[in-house]
Coordinates of C-alpha atoms and ligand atoms in Angstrom, one line a residue:
M1 CA 2.4 210.4 -167.0
T2 CA 0.5 213.4 -168.2
V3 CA -2.8 214.5 -168.7
A4 CA -4.9 217.6 -170.6
V5 CA -7.4 219.4 -168.3
T6 CA -9.2 222.6 -168.4
V7 CA -9.3 224.2 -165.2
T8 CA -13.3 224.9 -163.0
A9 CA -12.1 227.0 -160.0
L10 CA -10.2 227.9 -157.7
G11 CA -10.1 225.6 -154.8
A12 CA -10.0 226.8 -150.6
G13 CA -5.9 226.9 -150.7
G14 CA -5.8 229.5 -153.7
D15 CA -5.3 226.2 -156.4
G16 CA -6.3 225.5 -160.0
L17 CA -9.4 222.4 -159.3
A18 CA -10.3 220.3 -162.3
A19 CA -11.3 216.5 -163.2
A20 CA -8.4 213.8 -163.9
P21 CA -9.6 211.6 -167.2
D22 CA -10.6 209.3 -164.4
G23 CA -13.4 211.4 -162.7
G24 CA -10.8 212.9 -160.3
R25 CA -10.2 216.0 -158.6
L26 CA -6.2 218.2 -159.5
Y27 CA -5.4 220.8 -156.4
I28 CA -3.3 222.6 -159.3
P29 CA -0.6 225.3 -157.9
Y30 CA -0.7 228.6 -159.9
A31 CA -4.0 227.5 -162.2
A32 CA -6.8 229.7 -163.1
P33 CA -10.0 228.8 -163.7
G34 CA -10.6 228.2 -167.9
D35 CA -6.7 227.7 -168.0
R36 CA -6.1 225.0 -170.7
L37 CA -3.5 222.7 -169.3
V38 CA -1.5 220.0 -169.5
V39 CA -0.4 218.9 -166.0
E40 CA 1.7 215.5 -164.4
P41 CA -0.6 214.9 -161.4
G42 CA 1.1 213.4 -158.4
A43 CA 1.1 212.8 -154.1
K44 CA -2.9 212.0 -153.0
A45 CA -4.2 215.5 -151.2
G46 CA -7.5 215.1 -149.6
D47 CA -10.3 213.9 -151.8
G48 CA -7.8 214.2 -155.2
R49 CA -4.5 214.4 -155.9
R50 CA -2.0 217.8 -157.1
A51 CA -0.9 217.8 -159.7
S52 CA 2.1 220.8 -161.8
I53 CA 1.4 222.3 -164.2
V54 CA 3.6 221.0 -168.0
E55 CA 2.2 223.3 -169.9
R56 CA 0.2 225.6 -171.0
L57 CA -2.5 225.1 -173.8
A58 CA -4.3 228.0 -173.1
D59 CA -4.8 231.1 -170.0
G60 CA -8.2 231.9 -168.8
P61 CA -9.5 235.1 -168.9
D62 CA -8.5 236.3 -165.2
R63 CA -4.7 235.3 -165.5
V64 CA -2.3 237.9 -165.5
T65 CA 0.9 238.2 -165.5
P66 CA 2.2 237.9 -161.6
P67 CA 4.0 241.3 -160.2
C68 CA 7.0 239.4 -158.9
R69 CA 9.4 237.3 -160.3
H70 CA 9.8 235.2 -157.2
F71 CA 6.2 234.5 -158.1
G72 CA 5.7 230.6 -158.2
D73 CA 9.5 229.7 -156.5
C74 CA 8.7 231.7 -153.6
G75 CA 6.3 230.0 -151.5
G76 CA 4.8 233.0 -150.3
C77 CA 2.0 233.8 -152.5
A78 CA -0.7 231.6 -154.4
L79 CA -2.6 233.6 -156.2
Q80 CA -0.8 236.7 -158.0
H81 CA -2.0 234.9 -160.9
I82 CA -5.3 236.0 -160.8
A83 CA -7.4 239.3 -162.1
D84 CA -7.9 241.8 -159.3
A85 CA -11.2 241.2 -158.9
A86 CA -11.7 237.6 -160.0
Y87 CA -9.5 237.3 -157.0
R88 CA -11.3 239.9 -154.4
D89 CA -14.6 237.6 -155.6
W90 CA -12.8 234.8 -154.3
K91 CA -11.4 235.6 -151.3
R92 CA -14.8 237.3 -150.5
S93 CA -16.2 234.2 -150.8
R94 CA -14.2 231.8 -148.7
V95 CA -15.9 233.6 -145.8
V96 CA -19.1 233.3 -147.8
D97 CA -18.8 229.1 -148.3
A98 CA -17.3 229.0 -145.0
L99 CA -20.2 230.5 -143.2
R100 CA -22.8 229.1 -145.6
R101 CA -21.4 225.4 -144.4
S102 CA -22.6 226.1 -141.4
G103 CA -25.8 227.8 -142.1
F104 CA -25.5 231.3 -142.9
G105 CA -26.6 232.7 -146.0
A106 CA -24.1 235.2 -148.1
G107 CA -26.8 238.8 -147.3
L108 CA -23.9 238.6 -144.1
V109 CA -20.9 238.9 -145.5
G110 CA -19.6 242.5 -146.7
E111 CA -18.0 243.2 -149.6
L112 CA -14.2 242.5 -149.3
V113 CA -11.8 245.0 -147.9
P114 CA -8.7 245.5 -150.5
A115 CA -5.5 244.9 -149.6
T116 CA -2.6 247.6 -150.4
P117 CA 0.7 246.4 -151.5
G118 CA 3.4 246.5 -149.4
D119 CA 1.5 246.9 -146.4
R120 CA 3.1 243.9 -144.3
R121 CA 5.3 245.0 -141.9
R122 CA 6.0 242.1 -140.1
I123 CA 7.5 239.3 -142.5
R124 CA 9.5 235.9 -140.6
L125 CA 12.6 233.8 -143.4
S126 CA 14.7 230.6 -143.4
V127 CA 17.9 230.9 -142.7
R128 CA 20.2 228.5 -142.9
P129 CA 23.6 228.6 -143.6
A130 CA 25.4 227.7 -147.0
G131 CA 29.4 227.2 -146.8
R132 CA 30.6 230.6 -146.2
R133 CA 27.6 232.1 -146.8
L134 CA 23.3 232.4 -145.9
A135 CA 20.7 231.2 -147.2
L136 CA 18.2 234.2 -146.4
G137 CA 14.5 234.2 -148.0
F138 CA 11.0 232.2 -147.9
N139 CA 10.8 228.7 -148.4
A140 CA 9.6 227.6 -151.8
A141 CA 6.7 226.3 -152.2
A142 CA 5.6 222.8 -149.8
S143 CA 9.3 223.0 -149.1
H144 CA 12.6 223.3 -147.3
R145 CA 14.8 225.0 -150.1
I146 CA 15.1 228.9 -149.0
V147 CA 14.2 230.9 -152.2
A148 CA 16.4 234.4 -152.0
I149 CA 14.3 237.1 -151.8
E150 CA 14.7 240.5 -154.3
E151 CA 11.7 241.7 -154.1
C152 CA 9.0 241.3 -152.4
P153 CA 5.8 243.5 -153.7
V154 CA 3.9 242.3 -150.4
A155 CA 5.8 243.9 -148.0
A156 CA 7.2 246.9 -146.3
P157 CA 9.7 248.2 -148.7
Q158 CA 11.7 249.4 -145.6
L159 CA 12.4 245.4 -144.6
V160 CA 12.8 244.9 -147.8
R161 CA 15.9 246.6 -149.0
L162 CA 17.7 245.2 -145.5
L163 CA 17.6 241.2 -146.8
P164 CA 20.7 241.3 -149.4
Q165 CA 23.2 242.9 -145.9
L166 CA 21.3 241.1 -143.6
R167 CA 22.4 238.4 -145.9
E168 CA 25.9 239.7 -146.1
R169 CA 26.3 240.8 -142.6
L170 CA 25.0 237.8 -140.1
A171 CA 27.1 235.3 -142.7
P172 CA 30.2 235.2 -140.4
L173 CA 28.5 235.5 -137.1
W174 CA 25.6 232.6 -137.7
P175 CA 25.9 229.6 -135.0
H176 CA 27.9 227.0 -137.4
G177 CA 25.3 224.9 -139.0
R178 CA 22.5 225.7 -137.7
A179 CA 18.7 226.6 -139.6
G180 CA 17.3 229.6 -138.5
D181 CA 14.7 231.7 -138.5
L182 CA 14.9 235.7 -138.4
A183 CA 12.1 238.4 -137.7
L184 CA 11.4 241.4 -139.1
T185 CA 8.8 243.6 -137.9
L186 CA 7.9 247.7 -138.9
T187 CA 7.6 249.8 -135.8
D188 CA 7.2 253.1 -135.1
G189 CA 10.6 253.9 -133.9
G190 CA 12.6 251.2 -136.6
V191 CA 12.7 248.1 -137.5
D192 CA 13.0 245.3 -134.5
L193 CA 14.6 242.1 -135.7
L194 CA 14.4 238.7 -133.7
L195 CA 17.1 236.2 -134.8
V196 CA 15.5 232.6 -133.9
V197 CA 18.5 229.8 -133.5
A198 CA 19.3 227.4 -131.0
G199 CA 23.0 227.8 -131.4
E200 CA 25.9 230.2 -129.7
F201 CA 26.7 233.5 -130.2
A202 CA 30.1 233.6 -128.9
A203 CA 31.1 237.6 -126.9
G204 CA 31.9 238.5 -130.2
A205 CA 29.2 237.7 -132.1
R206 CA 27.0 239.8 -130.4
V207 CA 28.7 242.5 -130.1
G208 CA 29.1 241.7 -134.3
L209 CA 25.0 242.5 -134.0
A210 CA 24.8 245.2 -131.9
R211 CA 27.7 246.4 -134.4
I212 CA 24.8 246.0 -137.4
A213 CA 21.9 247.1 -135.6
E214 CA 23.9 250.6 -135.3
E215 CA 25.6 250.0 -139.6
L216 CA 21.3 249.1 -140.3
D217 CA 20.4 251.8 -137.9
L218 CA 17.7 249.0 -136.4
A219 CA 15.4 249.6 -133.1
R220 CA 16.4 246.5 -131.8
I221 CA 18.1 242.9 -132.3
S222 CA 17.3 240.4 -129.7
L223 CA 17.8 236.6 -129.8
A224 CA 15.9 233.6 -129.1
A225 CA 16.7 230.0 -128.5
D226 CA 14.0 228.9 -130.5
D227 CA 9.6 230.4 -130.8
R228 CA 8.8 228.5 -127.4
A229 CA 11.9 230.6 -125.0
T230 CA 12.0 234.7 -124.1
P231 CA 13.9 236.5 -126.5
E232 CA 17.2 238.3 -125.0
P233 CA 17.1 242.3 -126.2
I234 CA 21.3 242.0 -127.4
A235 CA 21.2 246.0 -128.6
V236 CA 18.4 248.1 -128.0
R237 CA 18.4 251.8 -130.3
R238 CA 15.6 253.0 -129.5
P239 CA 12.1 252.0 -128.2
A240 CA 10.2 249.4 -131.3
T241 CA 6.8 251.1 -130.2
M242 CA 3.2 250.8 -131.7
R243 CA 0.9 253.0 -131.8
F244 CA -2.7 251.1 -130.1
G245 CA -5.1 254.5 -130.3
P246 CA -3.6 257.5 -128.3
A247 CA -1.4 254.6 -126.2
A248 CA 2.8 254.2 -127.8
V249 CA 3.5 250.1 -126.8
V250 CA 6.5 249.0 -126.8
A251 CA 6.2 245.8 -128.4
P252 CA 7.6 242.5 -126.8
P253 CA 10.3 240.4 -129.8
G254 CA 8.2 238.1 -131.7
G255 CA 4.9 239.2 -129.5
F256 CA 2.0 239.6 -131.9
L257 CA 0.4 242.0 -134.5
Q258 CA -1.7 242.2 -136.5
A259 CA 0.5 241.5 -140.4
G260 CA -0.2 245.3 -142.3
A261 CA -0.4 248.6 -140.9
Q262 CA -3.3 249.7 -143.7
S263 CA -5.2 246.4 -142.6
E264 CA -4.6 246.5 -138.6
R265 CA -6.3 250.4 -139.4
V266 CA -9.6 248.6 -141.4
L267 CA -9.9 246.1 -138.4
V268 CA -9.9 249.0 -135.6
E269 CA -11.9 251.3 -137.5
L270 CA -14.5 248.7 -137.9
V271 CA -14.1 247.8 -134.2
L272 CA -15.0 251.3 -133.0
A273 CA -17.8 251.4 -135.7
A274 CA -19.3 248.3 -134.1
V275 CA -18.8 249.1 -130.2
P276 CA -20.9 252.3 -128.4
D277 CA -19.3 255.0 -126.6
G278 CA -19.4 255.1 -122.5
A279 CA -18.9 250.7 -122.7
V280 CA -17.7 248.3 -120.6
V281 CA -15.5 246.1 -123.1
G282 CA -13.9 242.9 -122.7
D283 CA -10.9 242.6 -125.3
L284 CA -10.4 238.2 -124.8
H285 CA -7.1 237.5 -126.9
A286 CA -6.1 240.9 -126.4
G287 CA -2.2 240.3 -127.3
S288 CA -0.6 244.3 -126.8
G289 CA -3.7 245.8 -127.2
T290 CA -4.5 246.8 -130.6
F291 CA -8.6 246.7 -129.7
A292 CA -8.7 247.1 -126.2
L293 CA -6.4 250.8 -126.0
A294 CA -7.8 251.8 -129.2
L295 CA -11.4 251.2 -127.8
A296 CA -10.2 252.8 -123.8
P297 CA -10.3 256.2 -124.9
R298 CA -14.5 255.9 -125.6
A299 CA -15.2 253.3 -123.4
R300 CA -15.8 253.0 -119.3
R301 CA -13.6 250.3 -119.0
V302 CA -11.6 247.5 -120.6
H303 CA -11.1 244.4 -119.8
A304 CA -8.2 243.1 -121.5
F305 CA -7.3 239.5 -121.7
D306 CA -4.5 237.2 -123.1
R307 CA -2.2 234.7 -122.0
D308 CA 0.7 236.3 -123.2
G309 CA 2.2 237.5 -120.2
P310 CA 4.9 240.0 -121.9
A311 CA 2.2 241.5 -124.0
L312 CA -0.4 241.8 -121.3
E313 CA 2.7 243.9 -119.4
A314 CA 3.1 245.8 -122.6
L315 CA -0.3 246.9 -122.9
V316 CA -0.5 248.4 -119.8
A317 CA 2.2 250.2 -119.6
G318 CA 0.5 252.2 -123.0
A319 CA -2.2 252.0 -121.1
R320 CA -0.2 254.1 -118.3
A321 CA 2.0 256.7 -119.7
A322 CA -1.5 257.3 -122.8
G323 CA -3.7 258.6 -118.6
L324 CA -5.8 255.8 -119.7
G325 CA -3.9 253.6 -116.8
P326 CA -7.3 253.7 -115.1
K327 CA -9.9 252.8 -117.2
V328 CA -7.9 249.6 -118.6
S329 CA -7.8 246.7 -116.3
V330 CA -5.5 242.8 -116.9
E331 CA -5.3 239.4 -116.7
R332 CA -2.6 236.7 -118.1
R333 CA -5.2 233.6 -118.7
D334 CA -5.4 230.8 -120.9
L335 CA -9.5 231.2 -122.4
D336 CA -8.9 227.8 -124.0
R337 CA -8.7 226.1 -120.4
R338 CA -10.4 229.0 -118.4
P339 CA -13.3 230.8 -120.7
L340 CA -14.3 233.7 -118.9
G341 CA -18.4 232.8 -117.9
A342 CA -21.7 234.8 -116.9
R343 CA -20.5 235.9 -113.7
E344 CA -17.6 237.2 -114.8
T345 CA -18.7 239.0 -117.5
R346 CA -22.3 240.2 -116.1
T347 CA -21.3 243.9 -116.5
W348 CA -19.4 243.7 -120.0
T349 CA -21.5 246.0 -122.6
V350 CA -19.4 244.7 -125.1
A351 CA -17.4 241.1 -125.0
V352 CA -14.2 241.3 -127.9
L353 CA -12.9 238.4 -130.0
D354 CA -9.7 237.8 -131.6
P355 CA -8.5 234.6 -131.2
P356 CA -5.7 232.7 -133.0
R357 CA -6.2 230.1 -135.9
A358 CA -7.5 228.1 -134.2
G359 CA -10.7 229.5 -132.7
A360 CA -12.4 230.2 -130.0
L361 CA -14.8 227.5 -129.5
A362 CA -14.6 227.5 -125.5
Q363 CA -15.0 230.9 -124.7
A364 CA -17.6 231.5 -127.8
E365 CA -20.1 229.1 -126.3
A366 CA -18.8 230.7 -122.5
I367 CA -20.1 234.1 -124.2
A368 CA -23.5 233.1 -125.6
R369 CA -24.6 232.0 -122.5
S370 CA -23.8 234.9 -121.4
T371 CA -25.5 238.4 -120.7
V372 CA -23.3 240.2 -123.1
P373 CA -25.5 241.8 -125.7
L374 CA -23.1 242.8 -128.2
V375 CA -20.1 240.3 -129.6
V376 CA -17.0 242.0 -132.2
Y377 CA -15.2 238.8 -133.3
V378 CA -12.5 239.2 -135.1
S379 CA -11.4 235.9 -137.2
C380 CA -8.3 234.9 -139.4
N381 CA -9.8 231.3 -140.7
P382 CA -13.4 231.3 -141.3
T383 CA -13.6 227.9 -140.9
S384 CA -13.3 228.4 -137.0
F385 CA -15.1 231.1 -137.1
A386 CA -18.2 229.5 -138.9
R387 CA -17.8 226.6 -136.3
D388 CA -18.1 229.8 -133.3
A389 CA -20.4 231.8 -134.5
A390 CA -22.6 228.3 -135.0
A391 CA -22.1 227.6 -131.0
M392 CA -23.2 231.6 -130.4
A393 CA -25.9 231.5 -132.5
A394 CA -27.4 228.6 -130.5
H395 CA -27.0 230.3 -127.8
G396 CA -29.0 233.4 -129.2
L397 CA -26.7 235.5 -129.9
H398 CA -27.1 236.2 -133.9
L399 CA -24.5 237.0 -137.2
Q400 CA -25.7 240.7 -138.0
Q401 CA -22.5 241.1 -140.3
A402 CA -19.0 239.6 -141.2
T403 CA -16.9 242.4 -143.3
P404 CA -13.7 240.2 -144.8
V405 CA -10.4 242.0 -145.1
D406 CA -7.5 241.2 -147.3
Q407 CA -4.7 241.0 -144.8
F408 CA -2.8 238.7 -146.6
L409 CA -2.3 239.4 -150.1
W410 CA -2.5 237.0 -152.7
S411 CA -2.2 234.2 -150.0
P412 CA -5.6 232.3 -149.0
H413 CA -5.8 232.9 -145.8
V414 CA -8.3 236.1 -145.1
E415 CA -8.8 238.2 -142.0
L416 CA -12.5 239.2 -141.0
V417 CA -14.9 241.2 -138.3
A418 CA -18.3 239.8 -137.5
V419 CA -20.5 241.8 -135.1
F420 CA -23.0 239.3 -133.4
R421 CA -25.9 240.2 -131.3
R422 CA -27.8 239.0 -128.8
S423 CA -32.0 238.2 -129.1
A424 CA -34.7 239.8 -126.8
Ligands
SAM501 C1 -4.9 237.0 -133.8 S1 -4.3 237.6 -132.0 C2 -4.5 238.7 -131.3 C3 -4.2 240.0 -130.7 C4 -4.8 241.0 -130.4 N1 -5.9 241.0 -130.1 C5 -4.0 242.1 -131.7 O1 -5.2 242.4 -132.4 O2 -2.9 242.3 -131.6 C6 -4.4 236.3 -130.6 C7 -4.5 236.1 -129.5 O3 -4.6 235.1 -128.8 C8 -3.4 235.4 -127.5 N2 -4.4 233.7 -127.4 C9 -4.1 232.5 -128.0 N3 -4.8 231.7 -127.6 C10 -4.9 231.8 -126.0 C11 -5.5 231.0 -125.5 N4 -6.2 230.3 -125.4 N5 -6.3 231.8 -124.3 C12 -6.2 233.6 -123.8 N6 -5.2 233.9 -125.2 C13 -4.8 233.1 -125.9 C14 -2.6 235.3 -128.3 O4 -1.4 235.1 -127.3 C15 -2.3 236.5 -129.0 O5 -2.8 237.4 -128.6

């Protein structure tokens, strides 16, 4: 059964919101505020139902033509159909709304730093054998169907133009009947390719992979059976380096890297602007050193922590090669299970937190209970961030400003950098 509705707003996931005739809430993908639509309600979703667009009767004022031909089919983007200004307002509101629910005012949230199309330097694609060919692309929305991407205005063009060749050249080598993933990262040494698939690559197939690295001029090809396995390099033609401050770091295959080159620069600038010269810094969730190594030249000391051993090894090697070794120390540590407390942080003047989406409640509380006077918190999830911010405020660390950064263009996700100071 179809119903006619008017879209009133965008929800947190980027879907259009509308009231169904029975009063229930409808979540409508690819709808824009003000759209008059005929929709078909479907499965239950949260406090309402999902609904799909059957017909657009009249378009809302902010609806625009999406720039990508795959929009609406590919599940990667949710918001290409919204005009820039309205899209940016909505993105910033993701942070404002999350903070408001935790008792913080909208005045603490700065302007959104916009994204640059083509900035995304790491992408993950789905792969599935289809006869003698390989389906290779992004998943369709809420589906395992693979959309064969031919263009992508979000990802770096150096990555997108490899896709047809990878589709063709990997097909004869790919393990029979196995689905898997390709992770492509644009490093300073060229494209780093990781194949994640639980299947055997015989000696001949490995030679074939090395030949692909040669023919496509890749920096490195590695193999992993799954995301927990340590990737095995198959061909290393050039070091897959990333520059963090003055240091060149050889990123471990499949390791964490901020999603965009320009958005990473913005995040680093915001962190640097908040940290005074001569600081003693604890960089928690340091990864391979995006912030630790950018801060090290100006800091007195940087102590970097992460639970990812290979990432910390890369950080330390990069620090030493750049002559920053004496200033930088690392410790492999699970900060959820063993958060750093007052005793270990007593000499620090700044803590930088940059946890995964789940946030870092235990660590945020422990830092708030310490004497560290300044915290810079980088987050990719306003909801867990707002929760952690409230926990810190309860122990005297007060949010001064949060700057939203649109690292994930046309998706519902948003990054932010926030500064907290201890009240006297
Ligand atoms: C969003 S990434 C940030 C990495 C780094 N700051 C950067 O910008 O490249 C989150 C990091 O937290 C680390 N991590 C996740 N859970 C952790 C935990 N429980 N304890 C310590 N580190 C953790 C991950 O290994 C990852 O390096």
